[in-house]
Coordinates of C-alpha atoms in Angstrom, one line a residue:
Chain L
M1 CA -80.3 158.4 7.6
R2 CA -78.4 155.7 9.1
S3 CA -75.6 156.7 11.6
I4 CA -72.6 154.4 12.5
K5 CA -69.7 155.0 14.8
Y6 CA -66.1 153.7 14.5
D7 CA -62.8 154.4 16.2
V8 CA -60.8 154.6 13.0
V9 CA -62.4 155.2 9.6
V10 CA -60.0 154.7 6.5
I11 CA -61.1 156.1 3.2
G12 CA -60.0 154.1 0.3
A13 CA -59.1 150.3 0.2
G14 CA -56.1 150.4 -1.9
P15 CA -52.6 149.5 -0.7
A16 CA -52.4 152.6 1.6
G17 CA -55.8 152.0 3.2
L18 CA -55.3 148.3 3.6
A19 CA -52.0 148.8 5.4
A20 CA -53.2 151.8 7.6
A21 CA -56.4 149.9 8.7
S22 CA -54.7 146.5 9.5
R23 CA -51.9 148.4 11.4
A24 CA -54.4 150.5 13.4
K25 CA -56.2 147.2 14.3
A26 CA -52.9 145.5 15.2
M27 CA -52.2 148.4 17.6
G28 CA -55.2 147.6 19.6
V29 CA -57.9 149.9 18.1
K30 CA -61.3 148.1 18.6
R31 CA -63.4 149.2 15.6
V32 CA -61.6 149.9 12.3
L33 CA -63.8 150.6 9.1
L34 CA -62.5 150.7 5.6
V35 CA -64.7 152.5 3.1
D36 CA -64.2 152.3 -0.7
R37 CA -66.3 153.2 -3.7
D38 CA -65.2 150.0 -5.6
R39 CA -66.8 146.7 -5.6
E40 CA -63.7 145.0 -4.0
P41 CA -60.7 146.1 -2.1
G42 CA -57.2 146.4 -3.5
G43 CA -57.5 149.6 -5.5
I44 CA -55.4 150.2 -8.6
L45 CA -53.1 147.2 -7.7
Q46 CA -55.9 144.8 -9.1
Q47 CA -55.2 146.2 -12.7
C48 CA -51.4 146.2 -12.3
I49 CA -51.0 142.6 -13.3
H50 CA -47.2 142.9 -14.0
N51 CA -44.7 141.7 -11.4
G52 CA -42.2 143.9 -9.5
F53 CA -44.3 144.8 -6.4
G54 CA -42.8 144.1 -2.9
L55 CA -39.2 143.6 -3.9
H56 CA -38.2 145.9 -1.0
L57 CA -40.7 144.7 1.6
F58 CA -40.9 141.0 0.9
K59 CA -37.8 140.5 -1.2
E60 CA -39.9 138.8 -4.0
E61 CA -41.5 140.3 -7.2
L62 CA -45.2 140.0 -6.7
T63 CA -47.9 141.0 -9.2
G64 CA -50.2 143.8 -8.2
P65 CA -53.1 141.6 -7.3
E66 CA -50.8 139.2 -5.3
Y67 CA -49.6 142.2 -3.3
A68 CA -53.1 143.4 -2.7
Y69 CA -54.1 139.9 -1.8
K70 CA -51.6 139.6 1.1
F71 CA -52.9 142.9 2.6
I72 CA -56.7 142.1 1.9
E73 CA -56.2 138.7 3.7
E74 CA -54.3 140.4 6.7
S75 CA -57.0 143.0 7.1
Y76 CA -59.8 140.5 7.0
A77 CA -57.9 138.2 9.6
S78 CA -57.2 141.2 11.9
G79 CA -60.9 142.1 12.0
V80 CA -61.0 145.2 9.9
E81 CA -64.5 145.9 8.6
F82 CA -65.2 146.7 5.0
L83 CA -67.9 148.9 3.6
M84 CA -67.6 148.6 -0.2
N85 CA -69.6 150.3 -3.0
T86 CA -69.6 153.3 -0.9
M87 CA -68.7 156.8 -1.9
V88 CA -67.7 159.3 0.7
L89 CA -69.2 162.8 0.0
T90 CA -67.8 165.1 2.6
I91 CA -65.8 165.1 5.7
Q92 CA -66.8 167.5 8.5
P93 CA -64.1 169.2 10.7
D94 CA -65.6 167.3 13.7
R95 CA -64.7 164.0 12.0
Q96 CA -68.3 163.2 10.8
I97 CA -68.2 161.5 7.3
Y98 CA -71.1 161.6 4.9
A99 CA -71.2 158.8 2.5
I100 CA -73.6 157.2 -0.1
N101 CA -74.3 153.6 -0.7
R102 CA -76.8 151.9 -3.1
K103 CA -78.3 149.8 -0.5
V104 CA -78.7 152.2 2.5
G105 CA -78.7 155.6 0.8
M106 CA -77.1 158.3 2.7
L107 CA -75.0 157.3 5.6
K108 CA -73.3 159.2 8.5
I109 CA -70.1 157.8 9.9
E110 CA -68.6 159.2 13.0
A111 CA -65.0 158.6 13.7
Q112 CA -62.4 159.3 16.4
A113 CA -59.7 159.3 13.7
I114 CA -59.8 159.4 9.9
V115 CA -57.2 158.2 7.5
L116 CA -57.3 159.6 4.0
A117 CA -56.1 157.0 1.5
M118 CA -57.9 158.0 -1.7
G119 CA -54.8 157.7 -3.9
C120 CA -54.4 159.6 -7.1
R121 CA -55.7 160.1 -10.6
E122 CA -54.1 160.5 -14.0
R123 CA -53.3 163.7 -15.7
N124 CA -55.3 163.6 -19.0
R125 CA -55.3 165.3 -22.3
G126 CA -56.7 168.6 -20.8
A127 CA -53.6 168.7 -18.6
V128 CA -51.0 168.6 -21.4
T129 CA -53.1 170.5 -24.0
I130 CA -52.5 168.7 -27.3
P131 CA -53.8 170.5 -30.3
G132 CA -55.9 168.8 -33.0
S133 CA -59.2 167.1 -33.2
R134 CA -61.0 165.3 -30.4
P135 CA -61.6 161.8 -31.7
S136 CA -62.1 158.7 -29.7
G137 CA -59.1 156.3 -29.2
I138 CA -57.2 158.7 -26.7
F139 CA -56.8 157.0 -23.4
T140 CA -54.8 157.6 -20.1
A141 CA -52.5 154.7 -19.7
G142 CA -54.3 153.6 -16.5
T143 CA -57.7 153.5 -18.1
A144 CA -56.4 151.4 -20.9
Q145 CA -54.8 149.1 -18.3
R146 CA -58.1 148.6 -16.6
F147 CA -59.8 147.8 -20.0
V148 CA -57.2 145.3 -21.0
N149 CA -56.4 143.7 -17.6
M150 CA -59.7 143.7 -15.8
E151 CA -62.5 144.2 -18.5
G152 CA -61.0 142.1 -21.3
Y153 CA -61.1 144.9 -24.0
M154 CA -58.3 145.8 -26.4
P155 CA -58.6 149.5 -27.0
G156 CA -56.6 149.4 -30.3
R157 CA -54.0 147.8 -32.4
H158 CA -51.6 150.6 -33.5
V159 CA -50.5 152.5 -30.4
V160 CA -48.5 155.6 -29.9
I161 CA -47.6 156.5 -26.2
L162 CA -47.0 160.0 -24.9
G163 CA -44.9 160.3 -21.8
S164 CA -42.6 157.7 -20.4
G165 CA -44.2 157.3 -17.0
D166 CA -44.1 153.8 -15.7
I167 CA -47.7 152.9 -16.5
G168 CA -47.0 154.0 -20.1
L169 CA -43.9 151.7 -20.3
I170 CA -45.9 148.8 -18.7
M171 CA -48.7 149.2 -21.2
A172 CA -46.3 149.4 -24.1
R173 CA -45.3 145.8 -23.2
R174 CA -48.8 144.7 -22.5
F175 CA -50.1 145.9 -25.7
T176 CA -47.3 144.2 -27.7
W177 CA -47.9 141.0 -25.8
E178 CA -51.5 141.1 -26.8
G179 CA -50.5 141.5 -30.4
A180 CA -50.8 145.1 -30.9
K181 CA -48.1 147.2 -32.6
V182 CA -46.6 150.0 -30.3
E183 CA -45.1 152.6 -32.7
G184 CA -43.0 154.3 -30.0
V185 CA -43.0 156.1 -26.6
F186 CA -42.5 160.0 -26.9
E187 CA -41.1 161.9 -24.0
I188 CA -41.0 165.7 -23.9
M189 CA -38.2 165.7 -21.3
P190 CA -34.6 164.9 -22.2
Y191 CA -34.7 162.0 -19.7
S192 CA -37.2 159.3 -18.9
N193 CA -39.8 159.6 -16.2
G194 CA -39.9 155.8 -15.7
L195 CA -37.9 153.3 -13.8
N196 CA -34.8 152.1 -15.5
R197 CA -35.9 148.4 -15.2
N198 CA -39.1 149.2 -17.1
I199 CA -37.2 150.9 -19.9
V200 CA -35.2 147.8 -20.3
Q201 CA -37.8 145.1 -19.8
C202 CA -40.8 146.8 -21.3
L203 CA -39.3 148.8 -24.2
K204 CA -35.9 147.3 -25.1
D205 CA -37.1 143.6 -24.8
N206 CA -39.8 144.3 -27.3
N207 CA -37.9 146.7 -29.7
I208 CA -40.1 149.7 -28.8
P209 CA -38.2 152.9 -29.6
L210 CA -38.1 155.6 -26.9
H211 CA -37.9 159.2 -28.3
L212 CA -36.6 161.7 -25.7
S213 CA -37.3 165.5 -26.2
H214 CA -40.4 164.7 -28.4
T215 CA -44.0 165.4 -27.9
V216 CA -47.3 165.0 -29.8
T217 CA -48.0 168.2 -31.6
K218 CA -51.3 167.2 -33.4
V219 CA -54.0 164.7 -33.3
H220 CA -55.5 163.6 -36.6
G221 CA -58.9 162.0 -37.2
N222 CA -62.6 162.7 -36.8
E223 CA -64.5 159.8 -35.3
R224 CA -61.6 157.8 -34.4
I225 CA -58.0 158.9 -34.1
E226 CA -56.1 158.1 -37.4
A227 CA -52.6 159.5 -36.7
V228 CA -50.5 161.9 -34.6
T229 CA -47.9 164.4 -35.5
V230 CA -44.9 164.2 -33.3
S231 CA -42.1 166.8 -33.2
Q232 CA -38.8 167.3 -31.5
V233 CA -38.6 170.0 -28.8
D234 CA -35.8 172.3 -27.8
E235 CA -34.6 173.0 -24.3
H236 CA -37.7 175.1 -23.5
F237 CA -40.0 172.4 -24.8
T238 CA -40.8 174.4 -27.9
P239 CA -41.5 172.1 -30.9
L240 CA -38.8 172.6 -33.6
S241 CA -40.3 173.3 -36.9
G242 CA -39.2 170.9 -39.7
S243 CA -39.0 168.1 -37.2
E244 CA -42.6 166.9 -37.6
Q245 CA -43.4 163.4 -38.4
V246 CA -46.8 161.9 -38.9
I247 CA -47.4 158.5 -37.4
P248 CA -50.6 156.6 -38.2
C249 CA -52.2 155.0 -35.1
D250 CA -55.7 154.0 -33.8
T251 CA -54.8 154.7 -30.2
L252 CA -52.9 157.3 -28.3
L253 CA -52.1 156.5 -24.7
L254 CA -51.2 159.2 -22.2
S255 CA -48.7 158.6 -19.4
V256 CA -48.1 162.1 -18.3
G257 CA -48.1 162.1 -14.6
L258 CA -50.4 161.4 -11.6
I259 CA -52.2 164.0 -9.3
P260 CA -53.1 163.1 -5.7
E261 CA -56.9 163.0 -5.3
N262 CA -57.8 165.6 -2.6
E263 CA -61.3 166.9 -3.2
L264 CA -62.4 165.6 0.1
S265 CA -59.2 166.9 1.9
R266 CA -59.6 170.4 0.5
D267 CA -63.3 170.5 1.1
A268 CA -62.5 169.7 4.7
G269 CA -60.1 172.7 5.0
I270 CA -57.1 170.6 5.2
H271 CA -53.9 172.5 4.2
I272 CA -52.5 171.3 0.8
D273 CA -48.8 171.5 -0.1
P274 CA -49.0 173.0 -3.5
V275 CA -45.7 171.3 -4.7
I276 CA -46.8 167.8 -4.0
G277 CA -50.6 168.4 -4.4
G278 CA -51.2 166.4 -1.2
P279 CA -51.9 167.4 2.6
V280 CA -49.1 168.8 4.8
V281 CA -48.4 166.0 7.2
T282 CA -46.4 165.4 10.3
D283 CA -44.1 162.3 10.8
E284 CA -47.3 160.6 12.4
M285 CA -48.9 161.3 9.0
E286 CA -51.3 163.6 10.6
T287 CA -52.8 166.5 8.5
T288 CA -53.5 170.1 9.6
L289 CA -56.9 168.9 10.7
A290 CA -56.5 167.3 14.1
G291 CA -57.4 163.5 14.0
V292 CA -57.3 163.3 10.2
F293 CA -54.4 161.5 8.9
A294 CA -53.3 160.8 5.2
C295 CA -51.0 158.2 3.5
G296 CA -49.9 156.9 0.2
N297 CA -50.5 158.5 -3.1
V298 CA -53.2 161.0 -1.8
V299 CA -50.1 162.7 0.0
H300 CA -47.4 162.4 -2.7
V301 CA -47.1 160.1 -5.7
H302 CA -44.8 157.2 -5.0
D303 CA -43.1 155.0 -7.6
L304 CA -42.9 152.0 -5.4
V305 CA -45.8 150.4 -3.5
D306 CA -43.5 149.3 -0.7
N307 CA -42.9 152.8 0.3
V308 CA -46.7 153.4 0.2
T309 CA -47.1 150.6 2.7
R310 CA -44.4 151.8 5.0
E311 CA -45.9 155.3 5.1
S312 CA -49.4 154.0 5.6
W313 CA -48.3 151.8 8.6
L314 CA -47.1 155.1 10.1
A315 CA -50.6 156.6 9.5
G316 CA -52.4 153.6 11.0
E317 CA -50.1 153.8 14.0
G318 CA -50.6 157.5 14.2
A319 CA -54.4 157.2 14.2
A320 CA -54.2 154.4 16.8
R321 CA -52.0 156.4 19.1
L322 CA -54.6 159.2 18.9
V323 CA -57.5 156.8 19.6
L324 CA -55.5 155.1 22.5
G325 CA -54.4 158.4 24.0
Q326 CA -50.7 157.8 23.3
Q327 CA -49.8 160.7 20.9
P328 CA -46.4 162.2 21.4
T329 CA -46.0 165.6 22.9
R330 CA -46.8 168.4 20.3
D331 CA -43.2 169.7 20.0
L332 CA -42.6 169.9 16.2
V333 CA -39.6 170.7 13.9
T334 CA -40.3 171.7 10.3
T335 CA -38.6 170.4 7.2
K336 CA -37.9 172.4 4.1
A337 CA -36.6 171.5 0.6
G338 CA -33.2 173.0 -0.1
S339 CA -31.1 173.3 -3.1
G340 CA -31.7 170.5 -5.7
V341 CA -34.7 169.1 -3.8
R342 CA -38.2 169.6 -5.0
Y343 CA -40.1 168.5 -2.0
V344 CA -39.7 166.7 1.4
V345 CA -42.3 164.5 3.2
P346 CA -43.1 164.7 6.1
H347 CA -43.4 168.5 6.6
K348 CA -43.2 168.2 10.4
I349 CA -41.4 165.9 12.9
H350 CA -42.3 165.4 16.4
V351 CA -39.1 166.1 18.5
E352 CA -40.0 163.1 20.7
N353 CA -40.2 160.7 17.8
L354 CA -36.7 161.7 16.6
A355 CA -35.4 160.2 19.9
T356 CA -37.6 157.2 20.0
R357 CA -37.7 155.8 16.5
T358 CA -36.2 155.9 13.0
T359 CA -37.5 158.9 11.1
T360 CA -37.9 158.3 7.3
L361 CA -37.8 161.4 5.0
Y362 CA -39.0 160.9 1.5
L363 CA -37.9 163.4 -1.2
R364 CA -37.6 164.0 -4.9
V365 CA -34.7 165.8 -6.6
L366 CA -35.2 168.5 -9.2
Q367 CA -32.8 167.0 -11.8
P368 CA -30.7 163.9 -12.4
E369 CA -27.4 164.0 -10.4
E370 CA -24.5 161.6 -9.6
N371 CA -22.4 161.3 -6.7
V372 CA -24.1 163.5 -4.2
R373 CA -24.9 163.9 -0.4
V374 CA -28.3 164.4 0.8
E375 CA -27.8 166.6 3.8
L376 CA -30.0 167.6 6.8
V377 CA -29.1 171.1 7.8
S378 CA -30.2 173.4 10.7
G379 CA -29.1 177.0 10.1
T380 CA -25.5 176.4 9.0
K381 CA -25.0 173.2 10.9
S382 CA -25.0 169.9 9.1
L383 CA -26.9 167.3 11.3
F384 CA -26.9 164.2 9.2
S385 CA -26.0 163.1 5.7
V386 CA -26.0 160.2 3.4
H387 CA -24.2 159.5 0.2
Q388 CA -26.2 158.7 -3.1
R389 CA -24.5 157.5 -6.0
V390 CA -27.2 158.6 -8.4
V391 CA -30.5 160.4 -7.9
R392 CA -33.3 160.8 -10.5
P393 CA -36.6 162.9 -10.3
A394 CA -38.4 159.6 -11.3
E395 CA -37.1 157.8 -8.4
M396 CA -38.1 158.8 -5.0
V397 CA -35.3 159.1 -2.4
S398 CA -35.8 157.9 1.2
I399 CA -33.6 158.8 4.1
N400 CA -33.6 156.9 7.4
V401 CA -32.6 158.9 10.4
P402 CA -31.9 156.4 13.3
P403 CA -33.3 157.2 16.7
K404 CA -31.2 159.8 18.7
R405 CA -29.0 160.4 15.7
I406 CA -30.1 164.1 15.6
T407 CA -31.5 166.4 18.3
A408 CA -33.6 169.3 17.7
T409 CA -35.8 171.8 19.5
A410 CA -39.4 172.7 18.8
G411 CA -39.8 175.2 16.2
E412 CA -36.4 174.4 14.5
E413 CA -36.3 174.1 10.7
L414 CA -34.5 171.2 9.2
M415 CA -33.4 171.9 5.6
V416 CA -32.8 169.0 3.2
R417 CA -30.4 169.7 0.3
L418 CA -28.3 168.1 -2.3
V419 CA -24.6 168.6 -2.1
R420 CA -22.2 167.4 -4.8
E421 CA -19.4 165.3 -3.3
G422 CA -16.2 167.2 -3.0
D423 CA -18.0 170.5 -2.9
K424 CA -17.8 172.5 0.4
A425 CA -21.2 173.1 1.8
Chain A
M9 CA -14.5 135.5 -33.2
S10 CA -16.1 137.7 -30.5
T11 CA -19.6 139.2 -30.3
I12 CA -20.3 142.6 -28.7
Y13 CA -23.2 143.1 -26.4
E14 CA -24.4 146.4 -25.2
L15 CA -26.9 146.6 -22.3
T16 CA -28.3 148.9 -19.6
C17 CA -27.8 147.6 -16.3
I18 CA -30.9 147.4 -14.0
A19 CA -29.3 146.5 -10.7
C20 CA -29.8 150.2 -9.5
P21 CA -31.2 153.5 -10.7
M22 CA -27.9 154.5 -12.2
G23 CA -28.5 152.5 -15.4
C24 CA -25.0 152.0 -16.4
Q25 CA -24.4 151.4 -20.2
I26 CA -22.4 148.2 -20.3
K27 CA -20.4 147.1 -23.3
T28 CA -19.1 143.5 -23.4
K29 CA -17.1 141.3 -25.6
V30 CA -18.1 137.6 -25.6
Q31 CA -16.0 134.8 -26.8
Q32 CA -17.1 131.1 -26.7
D33 CA -19.6 131.5 -23.9
K34 CA -17.4 133.6 -21.8
I35 CA -17.3 137.5 -21.3
I36 CA -13.7 138.4 -22.2
S37 CA -14.0 142.1 -21.6
I38 CA -16.5 144.4 -19.9
K39 CA -16.8 148.1 -19.7
G40 CA -19.1 150.8 -18.5
N41 CA -20.3 149.1 -15.3
S42 CA -19.5 150.8 -12.0
C43 CA -19.8 147.8 -9.7
K44 CA -19.7 144.0 -9.3
R45 CA -23.5 143.8 -9.8
G46 CA -23.2 145.1 -13.3
E47 CA -21.0 142.1 -14.1
L48 CA -23.4 139.6 -12.6
Y49 CA -26.3 141.2 -14.5
A50 CA -24.5 141.0 -17.8
Q51 CA -23.6 137.4 -17.2
D52 CA -27.3 136.5 -16.6
E53 CA -28.6 138.8 -19.3
I54 CA -26.3 137.4 -22.0
F55 CA -26.1 133.8 -21.3
R56 CA -29.6 133.0 -19.6
P57 CA -32.0 135.9 -19.7
M58 CA -35.2 135.0 -17.8
R59 CA -38.5 136.8 -17.4
V60 CA -41.6 136.4 -15.4
I61 CA -44.5 136.4 -17.8
T62 CA -47.9 138.1 -16.8
S63 CA -51.1 138.3 -18.9
T64 CA -54.7 137.4 -18.5
V65 CA -57.0 134.5 -19.4
R66 CA -60.7 134.5 -20.2
V67 CA -63.1 133.4 -17.5
Q68 CA -66.6 132.1 -17.9
G69 CA -69.2 133.0 -15.3
G70 CA -66.9 135.2 -13.2
V71 CA -67.4 138.6 -11.6
L72 CA -65.0 139.9 -14.2
P73 CA -64.4 138.5 -17.8
V74 CA -60.7 138.0 -17.3
V75 CA -58.4 136.8 -14.5
P76 CA -54.6 137.8 -14.2
V77 CA -52.0 135.1 -14.5
R78 CA -48.3 134.9 -14.1
T79 CA -45.6 132.3 -14.6
A80 CA -44.9 131.0 -11.0
E81 CA -41.1 131.4 -11.8
P82 CA -39.1 133.2 -14.5
I83 CA -38.9 131.4 -17.8
P84 CA -36.3 131.8 -20.5
K85 CA -36.7 134.9 -22.5
D86 CA -36.9 133.2 -25.9
K87 CA -39.9 131.2 -24.7
I88 CA -42.0 134.3 -24.2
G89 CA -43.7 134.1 -27.5
V90 CA -44.7 130.6 -27.4
A91 CA -45.9 131.0 -23.8
L92 CA -48.0 134.0 -24.6
Q93 CA -49.7 132.0 -27.5
E94 CA -50.6 129.1 -25.2
I95 CA -52.0 131.6 -22.5
A96 CA -54.0 133.3 -25.2
C97 CA -55.9 130.1 -26.0
I98 CA -57.1 129.4 -22.5
T99 CA -60.6 129.9 -21.0
V100 CA -61.2 129.0 -17.3
T101 CA -64.4 128.7 -15.4
A102 CA -65.0 130.7 -12.1
P103 CA -64.6 130.6 -9.3
V104 CA -60.9 130.7 -9.6
K105 CA -58.7 130.2 -6.5
F106 CA -55.6 132.3 -5.6
H107 CA -52.5 130.7 -7.3
Q108 CA -54.8 128.1 -8.9
V109 CA -52.7 126.3 -11.6
I110 CA -54.0 127.5 -15.0
V111 CA -51.3 125.8 -17.3
P112 CA -49.2 123.1 -15.7
N113 CA -46.1 123.3 -18.0
I114 CA -46.1 126.4 -20.1
A115 CA -44.0 126.2 -23.3
D116 CA -42.3 123.0 -22.1
T117 CA -40.3 124.9 -19.4
G118 CA -41.6 122.9 -16.5
V119 CA -42.9 126.2 -14.9
S120 CA -46.7 126.5 -14.3
V121 CA -48.9 129.5 -15.1
V122 CA -51.0 130.4 -12.0
A123 CA -53.8 132.9 -11.2
S124 CA -52.6 136.0 -9.5
R125 CA -55.8 136.6 -7.6
P126 CA -59.1 134.7 -6.6
L127 CA -62.1 135.5 -8.7
A128 CA -65.5 134.7 -7.6
A129 CA -68.4 133.4 -9.7
K130 CA -71.1 135.8 -10.8
E131 CA -74.2 135.4 -8.7
G132 CA -76.9 134.0 -10.8
G133 CA -74.5 133.7 -13.6
E134 CA -74.3 130.7 -16.0
K135 CA -73.9 127.4 -14.3
T136 CA -71.5 124.9 -15.8
A137 CA -71.4 121.3 -15.1

């Protein structure tokens, strides 16, 4: 078996892996390797041909492939090495990676630091349990996206979309623009799970109806899907009898959420936060396994690639600091989700970093709110807060704490919570 | 004679429902927006709505059968249908360069359609003169 050695090995060459690898290289790490199972780098961005990427980072609306191109070029130029068509099978706790590749067979890669950037996968029909027959013609929205945008197939002509996630909304427009008829988007929640601009520019622009508090309650058809039954649901998501409506279709797309892909991480014994489905990380993006870092959708599902890139730069820096012997002192504070907050990333912050650099906290709220304060609290003491005019579960909130703005001691717990403006804490 | 337009603002996550009254190419009343950006959005959306169009075109001899394309700039919203029809008729030959011009003047807008990515030719694939 062939054995190779690198300083930093990044698993996954999507936006997270590309940013982490090129940043590690830019920090002065000698040998950086990017490993990916696909034929080419870029990850899922290559199938996201719509525009809207990079608005925050580059102040322009790039398409997915254009955004990927920038980072692929940067990685090549900085001297990152690529190992494509290679599937990582396992990561050992001593940072030995076993992988498989059609040309060389089994391969051992020894690394001083590893960055996990495997991204996420889509929830499928099994995850949402739709009763009825099991014909062909039911796709996750991302799979349909790959078929249409990269492989040149149209999966169908009469489409129903379950779930109002962004990929579903984007695909509603894409199918319409390719001449198909999208009958409607059905969302079980009383609010949409997609970005506002996608509701306007994908659905409203194309007169596609969005039905909130609705779900698919039956699939009809034997060989191929022929219709779905949709029903309205009550506040407990129970279908209301009498509200059923049969909609003929030849395709059902599911846009019902994404799950971080952490088989490798779990297998390596890395501690996973059950709320986000991804590794517990520090503000250097280091997991509970020393020398193993993680970033992007493998940690928590992002709605903007710009935030993936920012987070992955931190992971690349973190890995570089480890290799170069520049890691901060291991005095950590922990973060915790308080009222109104579903989760906070990172889970731990180096006290030293709070003094020397801006710390970004990413969080998601439990339900839509207006006119609130996101507050950082230690015990009963408020340390920092920012006003948010509106927060929605579908849009990740990021909070920047400037250097030296808060001081904390090792072991302290920082709670992040929502407070309605005008309410006393 | 005035026309009423209702729109959802996309300037921020708030998504204000804006109601406007328009008379002779001017907004005479606007309600529902909570900031100035809503007014600007309504102004653009009512009088000159623009969109970037993204699609794919067929490729001969490439590592993939299609290549993604975009309009280099936003084009008027009412030209989308014609633009998509023109794009649907095109086949290019690999290799395709990044930002290679695929259609120089789409739907007579003066805007070109360009490739969003480079696409290599398939090794041992069809050779075209």
